[in-house]
Short mmCIF file of C-alpha atoms in Angstrom, two decimals:
data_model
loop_
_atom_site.label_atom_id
_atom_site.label_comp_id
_atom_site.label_asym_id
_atom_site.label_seq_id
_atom_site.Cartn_x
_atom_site.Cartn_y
_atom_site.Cartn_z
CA UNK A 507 -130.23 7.30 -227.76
CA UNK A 508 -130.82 4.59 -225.41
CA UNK A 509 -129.15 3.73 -221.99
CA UNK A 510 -129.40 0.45 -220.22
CA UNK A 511 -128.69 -0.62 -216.77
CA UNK A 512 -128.81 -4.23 -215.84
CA UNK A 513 -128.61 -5.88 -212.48
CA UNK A 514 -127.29 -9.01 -214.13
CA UNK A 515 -128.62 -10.73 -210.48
CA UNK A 516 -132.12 -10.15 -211.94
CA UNK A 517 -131.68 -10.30 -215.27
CA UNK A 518 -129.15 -12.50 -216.19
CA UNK A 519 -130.73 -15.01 -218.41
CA UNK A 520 -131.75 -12.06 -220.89
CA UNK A 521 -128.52 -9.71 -220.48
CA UNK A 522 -127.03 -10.61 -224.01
CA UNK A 523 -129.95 -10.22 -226.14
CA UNK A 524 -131.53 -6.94 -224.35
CA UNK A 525 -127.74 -5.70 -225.21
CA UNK A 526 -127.77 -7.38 -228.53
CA UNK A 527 -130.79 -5.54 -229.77
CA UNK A 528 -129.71 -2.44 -229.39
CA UNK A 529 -126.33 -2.67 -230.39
CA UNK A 530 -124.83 -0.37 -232.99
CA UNK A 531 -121.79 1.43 -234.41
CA UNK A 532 -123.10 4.42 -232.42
CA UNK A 533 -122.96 2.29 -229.40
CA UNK A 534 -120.58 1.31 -226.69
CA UNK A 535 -121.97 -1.96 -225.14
CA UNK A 536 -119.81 -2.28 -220.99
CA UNK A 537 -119.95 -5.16 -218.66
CA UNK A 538 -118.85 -3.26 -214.95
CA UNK A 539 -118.07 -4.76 -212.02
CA UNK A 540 -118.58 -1.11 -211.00
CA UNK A 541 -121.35 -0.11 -209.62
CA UNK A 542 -123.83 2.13 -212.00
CA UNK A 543 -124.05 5.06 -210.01
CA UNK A 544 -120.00 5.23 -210.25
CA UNK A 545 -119.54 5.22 -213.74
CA UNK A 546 -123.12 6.52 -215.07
CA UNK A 547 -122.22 10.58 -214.67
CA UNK A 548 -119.16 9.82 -217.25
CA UNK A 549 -121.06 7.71 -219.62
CA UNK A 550 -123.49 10.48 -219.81
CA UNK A 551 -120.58 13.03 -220.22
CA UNK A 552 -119.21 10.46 -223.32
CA UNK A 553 -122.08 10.41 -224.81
CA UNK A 554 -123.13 13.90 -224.43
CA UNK A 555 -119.44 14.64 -226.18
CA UNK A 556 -119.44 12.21 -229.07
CA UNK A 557 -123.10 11.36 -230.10
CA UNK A 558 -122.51 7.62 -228.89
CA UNK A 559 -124.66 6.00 -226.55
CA UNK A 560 -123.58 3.59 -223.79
CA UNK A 561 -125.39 0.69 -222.34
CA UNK A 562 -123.88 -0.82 -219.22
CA UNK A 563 -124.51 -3.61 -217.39
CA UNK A 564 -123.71 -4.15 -214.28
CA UNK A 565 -122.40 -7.45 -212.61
CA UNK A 566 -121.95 -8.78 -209.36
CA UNK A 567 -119.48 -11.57 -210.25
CA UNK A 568 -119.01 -14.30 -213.31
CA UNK A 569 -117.75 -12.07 -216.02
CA UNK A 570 -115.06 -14.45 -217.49
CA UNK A 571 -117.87 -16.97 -217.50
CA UNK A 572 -120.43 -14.80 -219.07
CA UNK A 573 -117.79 -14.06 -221.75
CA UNK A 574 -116.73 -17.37 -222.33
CA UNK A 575 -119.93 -18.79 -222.87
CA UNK A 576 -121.23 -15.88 -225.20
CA UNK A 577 -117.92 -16.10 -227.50
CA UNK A 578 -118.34 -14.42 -230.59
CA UNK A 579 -121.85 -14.08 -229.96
CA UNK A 580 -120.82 -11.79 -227.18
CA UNK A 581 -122.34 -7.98 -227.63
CA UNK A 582 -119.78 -6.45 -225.13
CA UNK A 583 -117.11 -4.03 -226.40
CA UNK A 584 -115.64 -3.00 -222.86
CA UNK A 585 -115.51 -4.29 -219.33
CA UNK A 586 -114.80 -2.40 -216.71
CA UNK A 587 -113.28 -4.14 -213.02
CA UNK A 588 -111.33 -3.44 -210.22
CA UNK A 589 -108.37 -5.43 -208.64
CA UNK A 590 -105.64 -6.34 -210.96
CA UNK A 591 -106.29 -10.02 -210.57
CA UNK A 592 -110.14 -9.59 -211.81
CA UNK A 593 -108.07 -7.51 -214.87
CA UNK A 594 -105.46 -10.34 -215.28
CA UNK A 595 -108.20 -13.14 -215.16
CA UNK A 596 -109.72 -11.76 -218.43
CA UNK A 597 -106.84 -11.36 -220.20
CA UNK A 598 -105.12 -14.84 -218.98
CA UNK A 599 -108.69 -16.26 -220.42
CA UNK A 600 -108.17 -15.07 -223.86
CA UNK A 601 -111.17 -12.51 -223.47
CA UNK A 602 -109.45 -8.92 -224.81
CA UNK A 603 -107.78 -7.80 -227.20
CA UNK A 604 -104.71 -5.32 -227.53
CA UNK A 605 -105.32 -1.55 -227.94
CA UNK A 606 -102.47 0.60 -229.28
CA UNK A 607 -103.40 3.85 -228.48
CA UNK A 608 -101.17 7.39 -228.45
CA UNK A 609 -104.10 8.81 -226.00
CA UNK A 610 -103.81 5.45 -223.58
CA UNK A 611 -100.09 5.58 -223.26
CA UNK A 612 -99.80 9.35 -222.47
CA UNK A 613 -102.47 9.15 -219.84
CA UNK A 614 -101.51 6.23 -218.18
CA UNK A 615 -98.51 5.29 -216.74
CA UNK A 616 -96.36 2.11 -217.90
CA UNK A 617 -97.02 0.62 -214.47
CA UNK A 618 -100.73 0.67 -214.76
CA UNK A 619 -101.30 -0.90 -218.23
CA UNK A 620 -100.89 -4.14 -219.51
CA UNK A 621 -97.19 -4.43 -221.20
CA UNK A 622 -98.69 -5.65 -224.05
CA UNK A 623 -101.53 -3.28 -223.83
CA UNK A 624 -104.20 -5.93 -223.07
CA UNK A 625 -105.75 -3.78 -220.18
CA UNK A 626 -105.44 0.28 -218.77
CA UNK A 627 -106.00 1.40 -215.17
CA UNK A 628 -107.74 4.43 -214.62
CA UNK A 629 -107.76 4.69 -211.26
CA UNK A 630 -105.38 3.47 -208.17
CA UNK A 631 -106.33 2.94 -204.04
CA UNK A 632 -103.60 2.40 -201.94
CA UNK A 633 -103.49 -0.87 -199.53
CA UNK A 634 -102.88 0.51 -195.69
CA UNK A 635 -103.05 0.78 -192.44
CA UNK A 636 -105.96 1.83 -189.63
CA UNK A 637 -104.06 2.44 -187.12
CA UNK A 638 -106.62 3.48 -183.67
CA UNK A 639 -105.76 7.49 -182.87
CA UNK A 640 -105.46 6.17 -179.04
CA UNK A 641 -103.45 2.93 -179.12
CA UNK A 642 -100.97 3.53 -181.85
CA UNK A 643 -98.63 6.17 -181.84
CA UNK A 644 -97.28 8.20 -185.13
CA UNK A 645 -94.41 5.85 -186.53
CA UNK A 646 -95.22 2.86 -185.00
CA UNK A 647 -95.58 1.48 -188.36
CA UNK A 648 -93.87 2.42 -191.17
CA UNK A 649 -93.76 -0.89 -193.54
CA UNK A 650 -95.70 -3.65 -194.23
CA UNK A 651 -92.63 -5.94 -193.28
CA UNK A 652 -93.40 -4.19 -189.59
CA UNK A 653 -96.93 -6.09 -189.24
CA UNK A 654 -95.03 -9.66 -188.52
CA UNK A 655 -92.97 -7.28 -185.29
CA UNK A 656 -93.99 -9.43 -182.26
CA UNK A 657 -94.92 -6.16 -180.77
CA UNK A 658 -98.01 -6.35 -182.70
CA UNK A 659 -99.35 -9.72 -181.30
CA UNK A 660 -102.86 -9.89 -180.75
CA UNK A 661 -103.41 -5.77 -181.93
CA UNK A 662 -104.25 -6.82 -186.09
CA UNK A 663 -107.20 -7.12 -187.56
CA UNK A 664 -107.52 -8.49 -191.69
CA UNK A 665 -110.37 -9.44 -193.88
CA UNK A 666 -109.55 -13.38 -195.64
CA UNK A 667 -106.08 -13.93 -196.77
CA UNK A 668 -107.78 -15.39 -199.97
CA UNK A 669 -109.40 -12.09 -201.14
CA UNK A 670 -108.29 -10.67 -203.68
CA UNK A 671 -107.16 -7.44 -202.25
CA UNK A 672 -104.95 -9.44 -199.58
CA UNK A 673 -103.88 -12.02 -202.19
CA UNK A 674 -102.41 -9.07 -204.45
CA UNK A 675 -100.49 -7.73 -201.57
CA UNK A 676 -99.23 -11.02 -200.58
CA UNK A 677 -98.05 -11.42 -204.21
CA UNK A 678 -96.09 -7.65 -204.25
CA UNK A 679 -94.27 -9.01 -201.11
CA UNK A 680 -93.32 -12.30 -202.94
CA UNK A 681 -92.15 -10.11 -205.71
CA UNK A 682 -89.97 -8.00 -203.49
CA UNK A 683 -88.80 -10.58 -201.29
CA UNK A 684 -89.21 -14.10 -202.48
CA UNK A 685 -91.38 -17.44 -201.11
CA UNK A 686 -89.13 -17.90 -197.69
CA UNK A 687 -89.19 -14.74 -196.49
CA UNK A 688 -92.94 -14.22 -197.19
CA UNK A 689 -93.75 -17.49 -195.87
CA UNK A 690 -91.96 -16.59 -192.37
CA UNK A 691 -93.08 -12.85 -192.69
CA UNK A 692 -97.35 -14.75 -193.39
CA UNK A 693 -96.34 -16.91 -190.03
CA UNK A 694 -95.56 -13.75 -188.13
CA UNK A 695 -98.51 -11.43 -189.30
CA UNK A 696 -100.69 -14.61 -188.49
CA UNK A 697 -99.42 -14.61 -184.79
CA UNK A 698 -100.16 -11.11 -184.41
CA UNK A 699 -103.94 -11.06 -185.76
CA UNK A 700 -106.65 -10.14 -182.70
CA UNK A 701 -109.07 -12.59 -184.23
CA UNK A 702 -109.53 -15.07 -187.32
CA UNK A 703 -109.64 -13.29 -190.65
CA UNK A 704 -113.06 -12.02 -191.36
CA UNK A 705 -115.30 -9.35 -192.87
CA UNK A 706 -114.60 -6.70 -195.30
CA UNK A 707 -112.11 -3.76 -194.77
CA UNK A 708 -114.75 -1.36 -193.03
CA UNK A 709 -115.45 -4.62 -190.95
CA UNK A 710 -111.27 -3.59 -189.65
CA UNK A 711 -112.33 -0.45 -188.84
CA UNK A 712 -114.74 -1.14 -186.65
CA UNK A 713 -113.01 -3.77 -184.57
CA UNK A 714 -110.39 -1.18 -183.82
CA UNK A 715 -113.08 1.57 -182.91
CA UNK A 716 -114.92 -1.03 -181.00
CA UNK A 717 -111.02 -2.29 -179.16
CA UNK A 718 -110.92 -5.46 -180.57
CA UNK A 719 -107.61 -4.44 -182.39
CA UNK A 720 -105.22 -1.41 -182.67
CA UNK A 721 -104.41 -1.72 -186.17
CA UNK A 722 -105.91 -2.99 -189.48
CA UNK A 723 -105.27 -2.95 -193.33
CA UNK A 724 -107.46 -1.97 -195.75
CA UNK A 725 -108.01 0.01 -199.19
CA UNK A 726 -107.67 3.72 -198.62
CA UNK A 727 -111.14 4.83 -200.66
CA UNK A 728 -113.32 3.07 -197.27
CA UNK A 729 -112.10 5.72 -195.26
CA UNK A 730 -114.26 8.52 -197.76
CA UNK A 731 -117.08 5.82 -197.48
CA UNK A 732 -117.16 5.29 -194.06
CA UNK A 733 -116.77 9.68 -193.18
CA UNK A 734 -120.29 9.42 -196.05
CA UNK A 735 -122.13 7.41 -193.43
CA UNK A 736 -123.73 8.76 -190.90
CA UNK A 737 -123.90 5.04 -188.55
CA UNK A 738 -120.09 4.94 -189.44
CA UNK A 739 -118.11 8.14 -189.45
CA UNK A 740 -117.38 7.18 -185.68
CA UNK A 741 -115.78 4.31 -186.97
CA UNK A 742 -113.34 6.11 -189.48
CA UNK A 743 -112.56 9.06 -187.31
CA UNK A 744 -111.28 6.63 -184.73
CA UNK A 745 -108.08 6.05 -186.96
CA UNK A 746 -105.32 7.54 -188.44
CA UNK A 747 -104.86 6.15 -191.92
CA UNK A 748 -100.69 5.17 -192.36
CA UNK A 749 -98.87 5.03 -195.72
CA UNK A 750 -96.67 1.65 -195.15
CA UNK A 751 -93.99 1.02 -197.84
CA UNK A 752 -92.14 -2.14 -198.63
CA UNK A 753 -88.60 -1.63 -197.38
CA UNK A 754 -86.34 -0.14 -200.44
CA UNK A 755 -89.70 0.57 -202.54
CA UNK A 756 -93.15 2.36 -201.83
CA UNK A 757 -96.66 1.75 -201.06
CA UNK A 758 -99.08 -1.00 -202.67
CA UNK A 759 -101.56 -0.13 -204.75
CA UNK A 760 -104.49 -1.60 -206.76
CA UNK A 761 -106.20 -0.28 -209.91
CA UNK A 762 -109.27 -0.16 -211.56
CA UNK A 763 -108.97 -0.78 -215.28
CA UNK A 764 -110.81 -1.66 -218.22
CA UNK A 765 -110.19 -3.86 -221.63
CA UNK A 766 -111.38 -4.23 -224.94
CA UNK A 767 -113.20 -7.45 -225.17
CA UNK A 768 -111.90 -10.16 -227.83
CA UNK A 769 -114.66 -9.77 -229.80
CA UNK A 770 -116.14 -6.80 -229.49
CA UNK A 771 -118.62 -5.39 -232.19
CA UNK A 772 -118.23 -1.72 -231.45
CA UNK A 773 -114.98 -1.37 -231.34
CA UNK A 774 -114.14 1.97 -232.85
CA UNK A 775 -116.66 3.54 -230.42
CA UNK A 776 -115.40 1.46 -227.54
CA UNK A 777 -111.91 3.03 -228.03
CA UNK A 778 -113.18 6.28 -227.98
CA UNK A 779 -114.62 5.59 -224.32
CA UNK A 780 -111.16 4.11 -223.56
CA UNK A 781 -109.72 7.27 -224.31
CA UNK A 782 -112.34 9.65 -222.88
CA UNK A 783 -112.22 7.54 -219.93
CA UNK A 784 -108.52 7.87 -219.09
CA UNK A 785 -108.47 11.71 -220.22
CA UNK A 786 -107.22 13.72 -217.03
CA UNK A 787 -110.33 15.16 -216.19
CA UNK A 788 -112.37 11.96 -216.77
CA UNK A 789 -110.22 10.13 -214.06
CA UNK A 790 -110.55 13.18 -211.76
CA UNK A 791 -114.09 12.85 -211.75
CA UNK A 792 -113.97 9.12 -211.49
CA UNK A 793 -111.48 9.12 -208.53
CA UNK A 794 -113.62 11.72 -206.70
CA UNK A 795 -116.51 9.48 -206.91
CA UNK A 796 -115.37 6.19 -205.33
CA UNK A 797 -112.64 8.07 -203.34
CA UNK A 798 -109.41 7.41 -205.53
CA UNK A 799 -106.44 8.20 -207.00
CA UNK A 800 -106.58 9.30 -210.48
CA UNK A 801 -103.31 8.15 -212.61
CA UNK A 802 -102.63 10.52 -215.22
CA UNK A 803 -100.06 13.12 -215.24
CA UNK A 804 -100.76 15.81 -213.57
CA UNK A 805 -104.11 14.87 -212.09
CA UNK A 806 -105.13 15.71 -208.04
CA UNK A 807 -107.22 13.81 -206.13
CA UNK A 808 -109.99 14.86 -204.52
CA UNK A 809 -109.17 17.15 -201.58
CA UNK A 810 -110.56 15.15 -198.55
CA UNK A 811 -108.92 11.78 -200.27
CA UNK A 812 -105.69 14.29 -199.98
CA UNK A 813 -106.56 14.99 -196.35
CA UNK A 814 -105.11 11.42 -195.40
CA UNK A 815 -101.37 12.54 -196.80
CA UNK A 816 -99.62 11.37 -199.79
CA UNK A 817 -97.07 8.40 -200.52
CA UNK A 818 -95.21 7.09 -203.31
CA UNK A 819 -96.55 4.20 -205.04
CA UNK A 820 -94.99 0.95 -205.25
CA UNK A 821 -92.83 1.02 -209.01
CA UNK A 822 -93.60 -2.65 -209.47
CA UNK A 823 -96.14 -3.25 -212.96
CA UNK A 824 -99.03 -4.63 -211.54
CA UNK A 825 -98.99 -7.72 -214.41
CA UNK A 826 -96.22 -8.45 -212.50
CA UNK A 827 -98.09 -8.49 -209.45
CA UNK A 828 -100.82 -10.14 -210.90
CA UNK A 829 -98.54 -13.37 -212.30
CA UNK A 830 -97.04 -14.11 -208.52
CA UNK A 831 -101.13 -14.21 -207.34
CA UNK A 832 -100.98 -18.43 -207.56
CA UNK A 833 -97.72 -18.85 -205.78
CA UNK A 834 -99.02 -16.30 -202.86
CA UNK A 835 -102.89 -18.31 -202.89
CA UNK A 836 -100.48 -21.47 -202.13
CA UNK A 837 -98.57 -19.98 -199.47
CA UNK A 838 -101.28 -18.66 -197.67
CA UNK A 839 -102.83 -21.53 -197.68
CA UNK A 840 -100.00 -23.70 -196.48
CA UNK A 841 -99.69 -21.41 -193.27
CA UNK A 842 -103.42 -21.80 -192.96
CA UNK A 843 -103.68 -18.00 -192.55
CA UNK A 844 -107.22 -18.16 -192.19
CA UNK A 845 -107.16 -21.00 -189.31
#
């Protein structure tokens, strides 16, 4: 049995045909936006379990254009992303194809799968707050509607309002609320923000432990990435990580899913990895690894990602989420929330 890895950076002019030749029915061929050393320990445990072999190759961006321009030719049977809008971008490009699946729909919950069973989450992060242990007090933020207070001004820090993490929040608020209100509540964040929008969500983190701001958002799994580095545990232990809800509902979250590819040439196989994949234990082990949630019923996370306190996640399907992604992009950009 054979087992590739591909940094499609350095090998992306040969990717499809180093796949194609050794593609089989006893193979499972994945394109991941994950990164290898996430995934690899439960492609081992698949294979190990069921006699079929997985090759994987690993992407840093261009998937929908990799797929488009390989078509039928294509020798991927899965793919395997995070964010719903990376999710929602294959399907909306007519790249997957349903699976209807007994195993799938017991293991994942209706508001982490496609409703018409396009693409499955297997894991969730929650989108909070980094508040600074010295400068913020317990309760001084307790929604995301509180981040446009005035008492905030000049305290927030925020990656781009055009990354996909922020533009998916932006788009749950639209959901909840509508385009005026999310326009004025956009306005009021802006005002608050300690600098221009920059950097990545450990990037937050240190601008508060460094006083540049009191408070920050960001995806819940940094905080476990942050305590595994030795240059920036300081960082993450200067913060209290807060649970904000939208008012009447819970906290955001994002997934990371996967998807059957239109065309793909192993697709029995690749439905058995589905399923494997979002088994209970599977997404326990997953979670652990990148510092997630997993989604089945009756799974726990990890017990330091349990260390930061629960929350109850926002009820709104994430395709829902997903489709209100354009109408946020335009009204960020018409505040000029990056300015």
């Amino acid at each position: 049995m054979k087992r590739t890895i591909i940094a499609a950076t350095t090998l992306a002019a040969t990717l499809p045909s180093i796949l194609a030749t050794t593609a089989s029915a006893d193979e499972v061929n994945v394109y991941s936006y994950r990164q290898p050393e996430l995934i690899q320990p439960l492609m081992d445990a698949f294979t190990a379990e069921t006699g079929h072999s997985v090759n994987v190759a690993f992407l840093q961006k261009g998937m929908i254009e990799r797929l488009q321009a390989e078509g039928k030719r294509s020798p991927a049977d899965l793919i395997l992303t995070t964010d719903i809008s990376r999710l929602a971008g294959v399907v909306d490009a007519g790249l997957t194809q349903p699976v209807q699946s007994d195993a799938l729909e017991a293991n994942i919950p209706s508001q982490y799968r496609d409703t018409d069973d396009q693409w499955f989450g297997l894991t969730s992060r929650a989108r909070i707050v980094y508040a600074s242990k010295d400068r913020v007090n317990e309760g001084d933020v307790t929604t995301y509607e509180d981040l446009a207070d005035p008492k905030w001004k000049g305290r927030i820090c925020t990656r781009s309002g055009t990354h996909a993490y922020t533009l998916a929040m932006v788009a749950a608020y639209l959901k909840h609320h509508g385009a005026e209100a999310t326009t004025t509540w956009l306005e009021g964040v802006k005002a608050n923000l300690a600098r221009k929008p920059q950097g990545n969500d450990r990037a937050q983190v240190k601008a508060i432990w460094a006083g540049e701001c009191d408070i920050a958002i960001g995806n819940t799994y940094y905080m476990g990435k942050m305590l595994s580095d030795d240059e920036q545990k300081a960082w993450a232990n200067s913060v209290n990580v807060v649970f904000p809800t939208f008012e009447n509902s819970g906290t955001h979250v994002n997934v990371s899913g996967m998807a059957l590819t239109k065309y793909a040439p192993n697709k029995d196989a690749a439905i058995a990895l589905m399923e494997f994949l979002a088994s209970p234990k599977a997404q326990e082990i997953y979670a652990a690894t990148n510092f997630e949630y997993p989604i089945a019923p009756g799974t726990q996370a990890d017990p330091l990602v349990q260390s930061w306190g629960s929350f109850v996640a926002d009820d709104l399907n994430l395709m829902e989420v997903a489709a209100e992604r354009p109408a946020a992009l335009k009204l960020i950009e018409e505040i000029d929330f990056d300015g």
